[in-house]
Amino acid sequence: MKTKAIHILMLLAAISFGCIACSDETAPQPVPDGGGQLRIAYKIAGVSMSRATEDGWNYEWNENEIDRIDLFVFDENNKCVHHIVEENIDVTDAQQEDSYTNFKKNGTLTELTYEEVEENWDNYSYYMVANCSSLKDININETDFTFDDLKEKLTPDLVFNQPQTSFAMDGTAEPTREGGKEIALRFTLSRAAVKIRLSVVKENENGEESIIEGCTFRLCNYVLDGTSVLETGENYCEGEASSRRVQNSETLSWGNVLKYRNKAVFYSYPNDWFGRDDDVPLLKADGTFVDEDIYAKDDLIVEDKQTCIVLTATIDGVTTEYKVPINQQIDKNNDKVSFTADEITDLRNSYYRIRRNHIYDITTKLIGPESMEIEVNAWNEKGNMDVIFGGNN
């Protein structure tokens, strides 16, 4: 038996830090006499197949909406020296790769000046958070508010099977000189959440038909408590954070699951299931495998941490529970050895976790309870399906 899977991996860093062009909104403005112009702008992480950039599908919500932005400026001692807020923002459309929206309408701030950014070029760091309601009550003037304090505050709500009216997002920016006396801070905001979409089809004499309306669903090992907004949060829900993982959702029928066309939709924060056992280290200090042959002998997935959907379907009169992995597993019989640390990091990102700001678009093709041509991890019986990763938004 073999597992047939196609996973299309998009690299967030390649797009987020790609070539940036100015739109009309961010075109340089006249430089005031005796001073320089500071421009601050932002956009949602660029449109691509793996990004959660679609709108609310003709429902009453829009996943591209931004209603509040918090801009934090930290000094060389990690202390917040500015916290600037813009609320009631009218940004509701998916933005093009080269299109930015100005912060504070015209992009100028009295709280942060061209001269201050220029003077602290190597000392200041800039961090922007969108749609995080837990930041509404903070007051950095009351205490020495630090970046660590900010991390403690970033806890937006997420419901695994409800419309997300505003995704928490974040991004950092480095100051750039735009010619003349203008400095720009441009932020690319990436969503903290993961979107999961599931289709269920069966072959018939006319090709394939959707049978999802007769199925039930249970999302397993998903994360709702807390957030992975910060970059270090890519390893979210490992170690001490594992208690925040929800083992099983309630069983949902097609009648009460969130839908997108003929797809069931779920949400989670990132989850990592790399490693067989927390007490058995797989990696050396340099990030390479302890045993270079281990990849050929073990699929490296901790099954009781893996994010998956338990799909119940009836095929030819036989009801079966299928375990549908959200991300693709690697063949246990792969004979490659001696991975570099970078290659192991890529493997971990590609196969052993679900990652923020991604859509996992999965089609399960049920062959039948008696057919063993293709097998993908039946939950409690041997079931057959073809799991295809990717597809169109």
mmCIF file with all atom_site columns, N, CA and C in Angstrom, residues 33-92:
data_model
loop_
_atom_site.group_PDB
_atom_site.id
_atom_site.type_symbol
_atom_site.label_atom_id
_atom_site.label_alt_id
_atom_site.label_comp_id
_atom_site.label_asym_id
_atom_site.label_entity_id
_atom_site.label_seq_id
_atom_site.pdbx_PDB_ins_code
_atom_site.Cartn_x
_atom_site.Cartn_y
_atom_site.Cartn_z
_atom_site.occupancy
_atom_site.B_iso_or_equiv
_atom_site.pdbx_formal_charge
_atom_site.auth_seq_id
_atom_site.auth_comp_id
_atom_site.auth_asym_id
_atom_site.auth_atom_id
_atom_site.pdbx_PDB_model_num
ATOM 1   N N  . ASP A 1 33 ? 9.309   72.086 5.060  1.00 0.00 ? 33 ASP A N  1
ATOM 2   C CA . ASP A 1 33 ? 10.497  72.927 5.175  1.00 0.00 ? 33 ASP A CA 1
ATOM 3   C C  . ASP A 1 33 ? 11.237  72.607 6.463  1.00 0.00 ? 33 ASP A C  1
ATOM 4   N N  . GLY A 1 34 ? 12.534  72.359 6.326  1.00 0.00 ? 34 GLY A N  1
ATOM 5   C CA . GLY A 1 34 ? 13.358  72.149 7.503  1.00 0.00 ? 34 GLY A CA 1
ATOM 6   C C  . GLY A 1 34 ? 13.259  70.768 8.109  1.00 0.00 ? 34 GLY A C  1
ATOM 7   N N  . GLY A 1 35 ? 12.521  69.860 7.519  1.00 0.00 ? 35 GLY A N  1
ATOM 8   C CA . GLY A 1 35 ? 12.387  68.524 8.104  1.00 0.00 ? 35 GLY A CA 1
ATOM 9   C C  . GLY A 1 35 ? 12.230  67.460 7.054  1.00 0.00 ? 35 GLY A C  1
ATOM 10  N N  . GLY A 1 36 ? 11.988  66.244 7.504  1.00 0.00 ? 36 GLY A N  1
ATOM 11  C CA . GLY A 1 36 ? 11.805  65.127 6.597  1.00 0.00 ? 36 GLY A CA 1
ATOM 12  C C  . GLY A 1 36 ? 10.422  64.529 6.764  1.00 0.00 ? 36 GLY A C  1
ATOM 13  N N  . GLN A 1 37 ? 10.090  63.617 5.851  1.00 0.00 ? 37 GLN A N  1
ATOM 14  C CA . GLN A 1 37 ? 8.776   62.979 5.838  1.00 0.00 ? 37 GLN A CA 1
ATOM 15  C C  . GLN A 1 37 ? 8.918   61.530 6.303  1.00 0.00 ? 37 GLN A C  1
ATOM 16  N N  . LEU A 1 38 ? 8.126   61.127 7.283  1.00 0.00 ? 38 LEU A N  1
ATOM 17  C CA . LEU A 1 38 ? 8.062   59.733 7.730  1.00 0.00 ? 38 LEU A CA 1
ATOM 18  C C  . LEU A 1 38 ? 6.764   59.135 7.228  1.00 0.00 ? 38 LEU A C  1
ATOM 19  N N  . ARG A 1 39 ? 6.878   58.029 6.488  1.00 0.00 ? 39 ARG A N  1
ATOM 20  C CA . ARG A 1 39 ? 5.687   57.357 5.968  1.00 0.00 ? 39 ARG A CA 1
ATOM 21  C C  . ARG A 1 39 ? 5.587   55.967 6.568  1.00 0.00 ? 39 ARG A C  1
ATOM 22  N N  . ILE A 1 40 ? 4.405   55.653 7.092  1.00 0.00 ? 40 ILE A N  1
ATOM 23  C CA . ILE A 1 40 ? 4.147   54.341 7.683  1.00 0.00 ? 40 ILE A CA 1
ATOM 24  C C  . ILE A 1 40 ? 2.963   53.719 6.955  1.00 0.00 ? 40 ILE A C  1
ATOM 25  N N  . ALA A 1 41 ? 3.120   52.500 6.472  1.00 0.00 ? 41 ALA A N  1
ATOM 26  C CA . ALA A 1 41 ? 2.076   51.853 5.687  1.00 0.00 ? 41 ALA A CA 1
ATOM 27  C C  . ALA A 1 41 ? 2.087   50.354 5.964  1.00 0.00 ? 41 ALA A C  1
ATOM 28  N N  . TYR A 1 42 ? 0.983   49.690 5.588  1.00 0.00 ? 42 TYR A N  1
ATOM 29  C CA . TYR A 1 42 ? 0.868   48.259 5.871  1.00 0.00 ? 42 TYR A CA 1
ATOM 30  C C  . TYR A 1 42 ? 0.023   47.587 4.792  1.00 0.00 ? 42 TYR A C  1
ATOM 31  N N  . LYS A 1 43 ? 0.159   46.273 4.717  1.00 0.00 ? 43 LYS A N  1
ATOM 32  C CA . LYS A 1 43 ? -0.692  45.459 3.857  1.00 0.00 ? 43 LYS A CA 1
ATOM 33  C C  . LYS A 1 43 ? -0.806  44.074 4.469  1.00 0.00 ? 43 LYS A C  1
ATOM 34  N N  . ILE A 1 44 ? -1.855  43.348 4.075  1.00 0.00 ? 44 ILE A N  1
ATOM 35  C CA . ILE A 1 44 ? -1.990  41.951 4.451  1.00 0.00 ? 44 ILE A CA 1
ATOM 36  C C  . ILE A 1 44 ? -1.025  41.134 3.612  1.00 0.00 ? 44 ILE A C  1
ATOM 37  N N  . ALA A 1 45 ? -0.468  40.074 4.215  1.00 0.00 ? 45 ALA A N  1
ATOM 38  C CA . ALA A 1 45 ? 0.495   39.239 3.499  1.00 0.00 ? 45 ALA A CA 1
ATOM 39  C C  . ALA A 1 45 ? -0.053  38.863 2.133  1.00 0.00 ? 45 ALA A C  1
ATOM 40  N N  . GLY A 1 46 ? 0.790   38.934 1.106  1.00 0.00 ? 46 GLY A N  1
ATOM 41  C CA . GLY A 1 46 ? 0.398   38.913 -0.294 1.00 0.00 ? 46 GLY A CA 1
ATOM 42  C C  . GLY A 1 46 ? -0.495  37.771 -0.718 1.00 0.00 ? 46 GLY A C  1
ATOM 43  N N  . VAL A 1 47 ? -1.250  37.978 -1.763 1.00 0.00 ? 47 VAL A N  1
ATOM 44  C CA . VAL A 1 47 ? -2.191  36.994 -2.255 1.00 0.00 ? 47 VAL A CA 1
ATOM 45  C C  . VAL A 1 47 ? -1.429  35.818 -2.841 1.00 0.00 ? 47 VAL A C  1
ATOM 46  N N  . SER A 1 48 ? -1.711  34.623 -2.360 1.00 0.00 ? 48 SER A N  1
ATOM 47  C CA . SER A 1 48 ? -1.108  33.401 -2.887 1.00 0.00 ? 48 SER A CA 1
ATOM 48  C C  . SER A 1 48 ? -1.961  32.235 -2.440 1.00 0.00 ? 48 SER A C  1
ATOM 49  N N  . MET A 1 49 ? -1.692  31.066 -2.985 1.00 0.00 ? 49 MET A N  1
ATOM 50  C CA . MET A 1 49 ? -2.552  29.919 -2.742 1.00 0.00 ? 49 MET A CA 1
ATOM 51  C C  . MET A 1 49 ? -2.568  29.482 -1.281 1.00 0.00 ? 49 MET A C  1
ATOM 52  N N  . SER A 1 50 ? -1.466  29.689 -0.568 1.00 0.00 ? 50 SER A N  1
ATOM 53  C CA . SER A 1 50 ? -1.403  29.192 0.796  1.00 0.00 ? 50 SER A CA 1
ATOM 54  C C  . SER A 1 50 ? -1.785  30.226 1.835  1.00 0.00 ? 50 SER A C  1
ATOM 55  N N  . ARG A 1 51 ? -2.126  31.428 1.403  1.00 0.00 ? 51 ARG A N  1
ATOM 56  C CA . ARG A 1 51 ? -2.434  32.476 2.362  1.00 0.00 ? 51 ARG A CA 1
ATOM 57  C C  . ARG A 1 51 ? -3.937  32.571 2.629  1.00 0.00 ? 51 ARG A C  1
ATOM 58  N N  . ALA A 1 52 ? -4.298  32.857 3.843  1.00 0.00 ? 52 ALA A N  1
ATOM 59  C CA . ALA A 1 52 ? -5.711  32.977 4.199  1.00 0.00 ? 52 ALA A CA 1
ATOM 60  C C  . ALA A 1 52 ? -6.204  34.372 3.850  1.00 0.00 ? 52 ALA A C  1
ATOM 61  N N  . THR A 1 53 ? -6.295  34.683 2.576  1.00 0.00 ? 53 THR A N  1
ATOM 62  C CA . THR A 1 53 ? -6.594  36.052 2.158  1.00 0.00 ? 53 THR A CA 1
ATOM 63  C C  . THR A 1 53 ? -7.978  36.234 1.573  1.00 0.00 ? 53 THR A C  1
ATOM 64  N N  . GLU A 1 54 ? -8.799  35.207 1.603  1.00 0.00 ? 54 GLU A N  1
ATOM 65  C CA . GLU A 1 54 ? -10.096 35.357 0.963  1.00 0.00 ? 54 GLU A CA 1
ATOM 66  C C  . GLU A 1 54 ? -11.081 36.080 1.872  1.00 0.00 ? 54 GLU A C  1
ATOM 67  N N  . ASP A 1 55 ? -12.178 36.550 1.294  1.00 0.00 ? 55 ASP A N  1
ATOM 68  C CA . ASP A 1 55 ? -13.153 37.281 2.087  1.00 0.00 ? 55 ASP A CA 1
ATOM 69  C C  . ASP A 1 55 ? -14.185 36.320 2.677  1.00 0.00 ? 55 ASP A C  1
ATOM 70  N N  . GLY A 1 56 ? -15.325 36.854 3.087  1.00 0.00 ? 56 GLY A N  1
ATOM 71  C CA . GLY A 1 56 ? -16.301 36.058 3.813  1.00 0.00 ? 56 GLY A CA 1
ATOM 72  C C  . GLY A 1 56 ? -17.260 35.265 2.960  1.00 0.00 ? 56 GLY A C  1
ATOM 73  N N  . TRP A 1 57 ? -16.931 35.055 1.688  1.00 0.00 ? 57 TRP A N  1
ATOM 74  C CA . TRP A 1 57 ? -17.680 34.125 0.851  1.00 0.00 ? 57 TRP A CA 1
ATOM 75  C C  . TRP A 1 57 ? -19.166 34.477 0.765  1.00 0.00 ? 57 TRP A C  1
ATOM 76  N N  . ASN A 1 58 ? -19.486 35.766 0.661  1.00 0.00 ? 58 ASN A N  1
ATOM 77  C CA . ASN A 1 58 ? -20.868 36.247 0.562  1.00 0.00 ? 58 ASN A CA 1
ATOM 78  C C  . ASN A 1 58 ? -21.663 36.082 1.849  1.00 0.00 ? 58 ASN A C  1
ATOM 79  N N  . TYR A 1 59 ? -20.993 35.795 2.947  1.00 0.00 ? 59 TYR A N  1
ATOM 80  C CA . TYR A 1 59 ? -21.642 35.805 4.251  1.00 0.00 ? 59 TYR A CA 1
ATOM 81  C C  . TYR A 1 59 ? -21.514 37.219 4.822  1.00 0.00 ? 59 TYR A C  1
ATOM 82  N N  . GLU A 1 60 ? -21.782 37.341 6.123  1.00 0.00 ? 60 GLU A N  1
ATOM 83  C CA . GLU A 1 60 ? -21.764 38.674 6.719  1.00 0.00 ? 60 GLU A CA 1
ATOM 84  C C  . GLU A 1 60 ? -20.451 38.934 7.462  1.00 0.00 ? 60 GLU A C  1
ATOM 85  N N  . TRP A 1 61 ? -19.363 38.433 6.952  1.00 0.00 ? 61 TRP A N  1
ATOM 86  C CA . TRP A 1 61 ? -18.079 38.772 7.540  1.00 0.00 ? 61 TRP A CA 1
ATOM 87  C C  . TRP A 1 61 ? -17.024 38.800 6.442  1.00 0.00 ? 61 TRP A C  1
ATOM 88  N N  . ASN A 1 62 ? -15.893 39.406 6.763  1.00 0.00 ? 62 ASN A N  1
ATOM 89  C CA . ASN A 1 62 ? -14.829 39.575 5.790  1.00 0.00 ? 62 ASN A CA 1
ATOM 90  C C  . ASN A 1 62 ? -13.496 39.317 6.475  1.00 0.00 ? 62 ASN A C  1
ATOM 91  N N  . GLU A 1 63 ? -12.816 38.266 6.068  1.00 0.00 ? 63 GLU A N  1
ATOM 92  C CA . GLU A 1 63 ? -11.576 37.888 6.725  1.00 0.00 ? 63 GLU A CA 1
ATOM 93  C C  . GLU A 1 63 ? -10.416 38.823 6.400  1.00 0.00 ? 63 GLU A C  1
ATOM 94  N N  . ASN A 1 64 ? -10.617 39.724 5.457  1.00 0.00 ? 64 ASN A N  1
ATOM 95  C CA . ASN A 1 64 ? -9.583  40.696 5.143  1.00 0.00 ? 64 ASN A CA 1
ATOM 96  C C  . ASN A 1 64 ? -9.765  42.014 5.876  1.00 0.00 ? 64 ASN A C  1
ATOM 97  N N  . GLU A 1 65 ? -10.781 42.117 6.692  1.00 0.00 ? 65 GLU A N  1
ATOM 98  C CA . GLU A 1 65 ? -11.050 43.385 7.361  1.00 0.00 ? 65 GLU A CA 1
ATOM 99  C C  . GLU A 1 65 ? -10.026 43.669 8.452  1.00 0.00 ? 65 GLU A C  1
ATOM 100 N N  . ILE A 1 66 ? -9.605  44.894 8.522  1.00 0.00 ? 66 ILE A N  1
ATOM 101 C CA . ILE A 1 66 ? -8.755  45.377 9.615  1.00 0.00 ? 66 ILE A CA 1
ATOM 102 C C  . ILE A 1 66 ? -9.501  46.507 10.304 1.00 0.00 ? 66 ILE A C  1
ATOM 103 N N  . ASP A 1 67 ? -9.741  46.356 11.610 1.00 0.00 ? 67 ASP A N  1
ATOM 104 C CA . ASP A 1 67 ? -10.512 47.382 12.319 1.00 0.00 ? 67 ASP A CA 1
ATOM 105 C C  . ASP A 1 67 ? -9.686  48.143 13.359 1.00 0.00 ? 67 ASP A C  1
ATOM 106 N N  . ARG A 1 68 ? -8.516  47.620 13.701 1.00 0.00 ? 68 ARG A N  1
ATOM 107 C CA . ARG A 1 68 ? -7.664  48.305 14.688 1.00 0.00 ? 68 ARG A CA 1
ATOM 108 C C  . ARG A 1 68 ? -6.208  47.916 14.427 1.00 0.00 ? 68 ARG A C  1
ATOM 109 N N  . ILE A 1 69 ? -5.329  48.905 14.566 1.00 0.00 ? 69 ILE A N  1
ATOM 110 C CA . ILE A 1 69 ? -3.899  48.646 14.452 1.00 0.00 ? 69 ILE A CA 1
ATOM 111 C C  . ILE A 1 69 ? -3.185  49.271 15.635 1.00 0.00 ? 69 ILE A C  1
ATOM 112 N N  . ASP A 1 70 ? -2.278  48.501 16.250 1.00 0.00 ? 70 ASP A N  1
ATOM 113 C CA . ASP A 1 70 ? -1.406  48.979 17.316 1.00 0.00 ? 70 ASP A CA 1
ATOM 114 C C  . ASP A 1 70 ? 0.027   48.969 16.803 1.00 0.00 ? 70 ASP A C  1
ATOM 115 N N  . LEU A 1 71 ? 0.669   50.119 16.831 1.00 0.00 ? 71 LEU A N  1
ATOM 116 C CA . LEU A 1 71 ? 2.059   50.240 16.429 1.00 0.00 ? 71 LEU A CA 1
ATOM 117 C C  . LEU A 1 71 ? 2.920   50.448 17.678 1.00 0.00 ? 71 LEU A C  1
ATOM 118 N N  . PHE A 1 72 ? 3.915   49.576 17.855 1.00 0.00 ? 72 PHE A N  1
ATOM 119 C CA . PHE A 1 72 ? 4.814   49.643 18.998 1.00 0.00 ? 72 PHE A CA 1
ATOM 120 C C  . PHE A 1 72 ? 6.221   49.957 18.517 1.00 0.00 ? 72 PHE A C  1
ATOM 121 N N  . VAL A 1 73 ? 6.873   50.875 19.234 1.00 0.00 ? 73 VAL A N  1
ATOM 122 C CA . VAL A 1 73 ? 8.270   51.213 18.967 1.00 0.00 ? 73 VAL A CA 1
ATOM 123 C C  . VAL A 1 73 ? 9.071   50.895 20.222 1.00 0.00 ? 73 VAL A C  1
ATOM 124 N N  . PHE A 1 74 ? 10.087  50.045 20.079 1.00 0.00 ? 74 PHE A N  1
ATOM 125 C CA . PHE A 1 74 ? 10.909  49.630 21.207 1.00 0.00 ? 74 PHE A CA 1
ATOM 126 C C  . PHE A 1 74 ? 12.323  50.167 21.035 1.00 0.00 ? 74 PHE A C  1
ATOM 127 N N  . ASP A 1 75 ? 12.931  50.543 22.165 1.00 0.00 ? 75 ASP A N  1
ATOM 128 C CA . ASP A 1 75 ? 14.295  51.059 22.102 1.00 0.00 ? 75 ASP A CA 1
ATOM 129 C C  . ASP A 1 75 ? 15.300  49.929 22.277 1.00 0.00 ? 75 ASP A C  1
ATOM 130 N N  . GLU A 1 76 ? 16.584  50.289 22.381 1.00 0.00 ? 76 GLU A N  1
ATOM 131 C CA . GLU A 1 76 ? 17.636  49.274 22.460 1.00 0.00 ? 76 GLU A CA 1
ATOM 132 C C  . GLU A 1 76 ? 17.572  48.460 23.747 1.00 0.00 ? 76 GLU A C  1
ATOM 133 N N  . ASN A 1 77 ? 16.836  48.948 24.756 1.00 0.00 ? 77 ASN A N  1
ATOM 134 C CA . ASN A 1 77 ? 16.677  48.218 26.012 1.00 0.00 ? 77 ASN A CA 1
ATOM 135 C C  . ASN A 1 77 ? 15.382  47.401 26.046 1.00 0.00 ? 77 ASN A C  1
ATOM 136 N N  . ASN A 1 78 ? 14.742  47.264 24.875 1.00 0.00 ? 78 ASN A N  1
ATOM 137 C CA . ASN A 1 78 ? 13.521  46.466 24.750 1.00 0.00 ? 78 ASN A CA 1
ATOM 138 C C  . ASN A 1 78 ? 12.343  47.117 25.445 1.00 0.00 ? 78 ASN A C  1
ATOM 139 N N  . LYS A 1 79 ? 12.430  48.408 25.722 1.00 0.00 ? 79 LYS A N  1
ATOM 140 C CA . LYS A 1 79 ? 11.350  49.150 26.353 1.00 0.00 ? 79 LYS A CA 1
ATOM 141 C C  . LYS A 1 79 ? 10.543  49.869 25.288 1.00 0.00 ? 79 LYS A C  1
ATOM 142 N N  . CYS A 1 80 ? 9.209   49.855 25.448 1.00 0.00 ? 80 CYS A N  1
ATOM 143 C CA . CYS A 1 80 ? 8.329   50.524 24.500 1.00 0.00 ? 80 CYS A CA 1
ATOM 144 C C  . CYS A 1 80 ? 8.370   52.033 24.740 1.00 0.00 ? 80 CYS A C  1
ATOM 145 N N  . VAL A 1 81 ? 8.743   52.766 23.700 1.00 0.00 ? 81 VAL A N  1
ATOM 146 C CA . VAL A 1 81 ? 8.807   54.220 23.804 1.00 0.00 ? 81 VAL A CA 1
ATOM 147 C C  . VAL A 1 81 ? 7.635   54.897 23.106 1.00 0.00 ? 81 VAL A C  1
ATOM 148 N N  . HIS A 1 82 ? 6.919   54.152 22.238 1.00 0.00 ? 82 HIS A N  1
ATOM 149 C CA . HIS A 1 82 ? 5.721   54.677 21.592 1.00 0.00 ? 82 HIS A CA 1
ATOM 150 C C  . HIS A 1 82 ? 4.718   53.540 21.416 1.00 0.00 ? 82 HIS A C  1
ATOM 151 N N  . HIS A 1 83 ? 3.469   53.831 21.703 1.00 0.00 ? 83 HIS A N  1
ATOM 152 C CA . HIS A 1 83 ? 2.366   52.941 21.373 1.00 0.00 ? 83 HIS A CA 1
ATOM 153 C C  . HIS A 1 83 ? 1.299   53.804 20.714 1.00 0.00 ? 83 HIS A C  1
ATOM 154 N N  . ILE A 1 84 ? 1.127   53.614 19.411 1.00 0.00 ? 84 ILE A N  1
ATOM 155 C CA . ILE A 1 84 ? 0.252   54.481 18.629 1.00 0.00 ? 84 ILE A CA 1
ATOM 156 C C  . ILE A 1 84 ? -0.860  53.628 18.039 1.00 0.00 ? 84 ILE A C  1
ATOM 157 N N  . VAL A 1 85 ? -2.096  54.064 18.211 1.00 0.00 ? 85 VAL A N  1
ATOM 158 C CA . VAL A 1 85 ? -3.255  53.260 17.847 1.00 0.00 ? 85 VAL A CA 1
ATOM 159 C C  . VAL A 1 85 ? -4.069  53.961 16.779 1.00 0.00 ? 85 VAL A C  1
ATOM 160 N N  . GLU A 1 86 ? -4.510  53.176 15.797 1.00 0.00 ? 86 GLU A N  1
ATOM 161 C CA . GLU A 1 86 ? -5.495  53.656 14.824 1.00 0.00 ? 86 GLU A CA 1
ATOM 162 C C  . GLU A 1 86 ? -6.688  52.717 14.882 1.00 0.00 ? 86 GLU A C  1
ATOM 163 N N  . GLU A 1 87 ? -7.888  53.259 15.075 1.00 0.00 ? 87 GLU A N  1
ATOM 164 C CA . GLU A 1 87 ? -9.102  52.454 15.191 1.00 0.00 ? 87 GLU A CA 1
ATOM 165 C C  . GLU A 1 87 ? -10.101 52.831 14.095 1.00 0.00 ? 87 GLU A C  1
ATOM 166 N N  . ASN A 1 88 ? -11.146 51.993 13.990 1.00 0.00 ? 88 ASN A N  1
ATOM 167 C CA . ASN A 1 88 ? -12.212 52.219 13.001 1.00 0.00 ? 88 ASN A CA 1
ATOM 168 C C  . ASN A 1 88 ? -11.637 52.362 11.592 1.00 0.00 ? 88 ASN A C  1
ATOM 169 N N  . ILE A 1 89 ? -10.794 51.432 11.237 1.00 0.00 ? 89 ILE A N  1
ATOM 170 C CA . ILE A 1 89 ? -10.112 51.470 9.940  1.00 0.00 ? 89 ILE A CA 1
ATOM 171 C C  . ILE A 1 89 ? -11.010 50.858 8.877  1.00 0.00 ? 89 ILE A C  1
ATOM 172 N N  . ASP A 1 90 ? -11.074 51.500 7.744  1.00 0.00 ? 90 ASP A N  1
ATOM 173 C CA . ASP A 1 90 ? -11.923 51.018 6.648  1.00 0.00 ? 90 ASP A CA 1
ATOM 174 C C  . ASP A 1 90 ? -11.075 50.276 5.616  1.00 0.00 ? 90 ASP A C  1
ATOM 175 N N  . VAL A 1 91 ? -10.496 49.148 6.035  1.00 0.00 ? 91 VAL A N  1
ATOM 176 C CA . VAL A 1 91 ? -9.736  48.293 5.130  1.00 0.00 ? 91 VAL A CA 1
ATOM 177 C C  . VAL A 1 91 ? -10.448 46.948 5.088  1.00 0.00 ? 91 VAL A C  1
ATOM 178 N N  . THR A 1 92 ? -11.031 46.614 3.935  1.00 0.00 ? 92 THR A N  1
ATOM 179 C CA . THR A 1 92 ? -11.838 45.389 3.849  1.00 0.00 ? 92 THR A CA 1
ATOM 180 C C  . THR A 1 92 ? -11.495 44.518 2.652  1.00 0.00 ? 92 THR A C  1
#
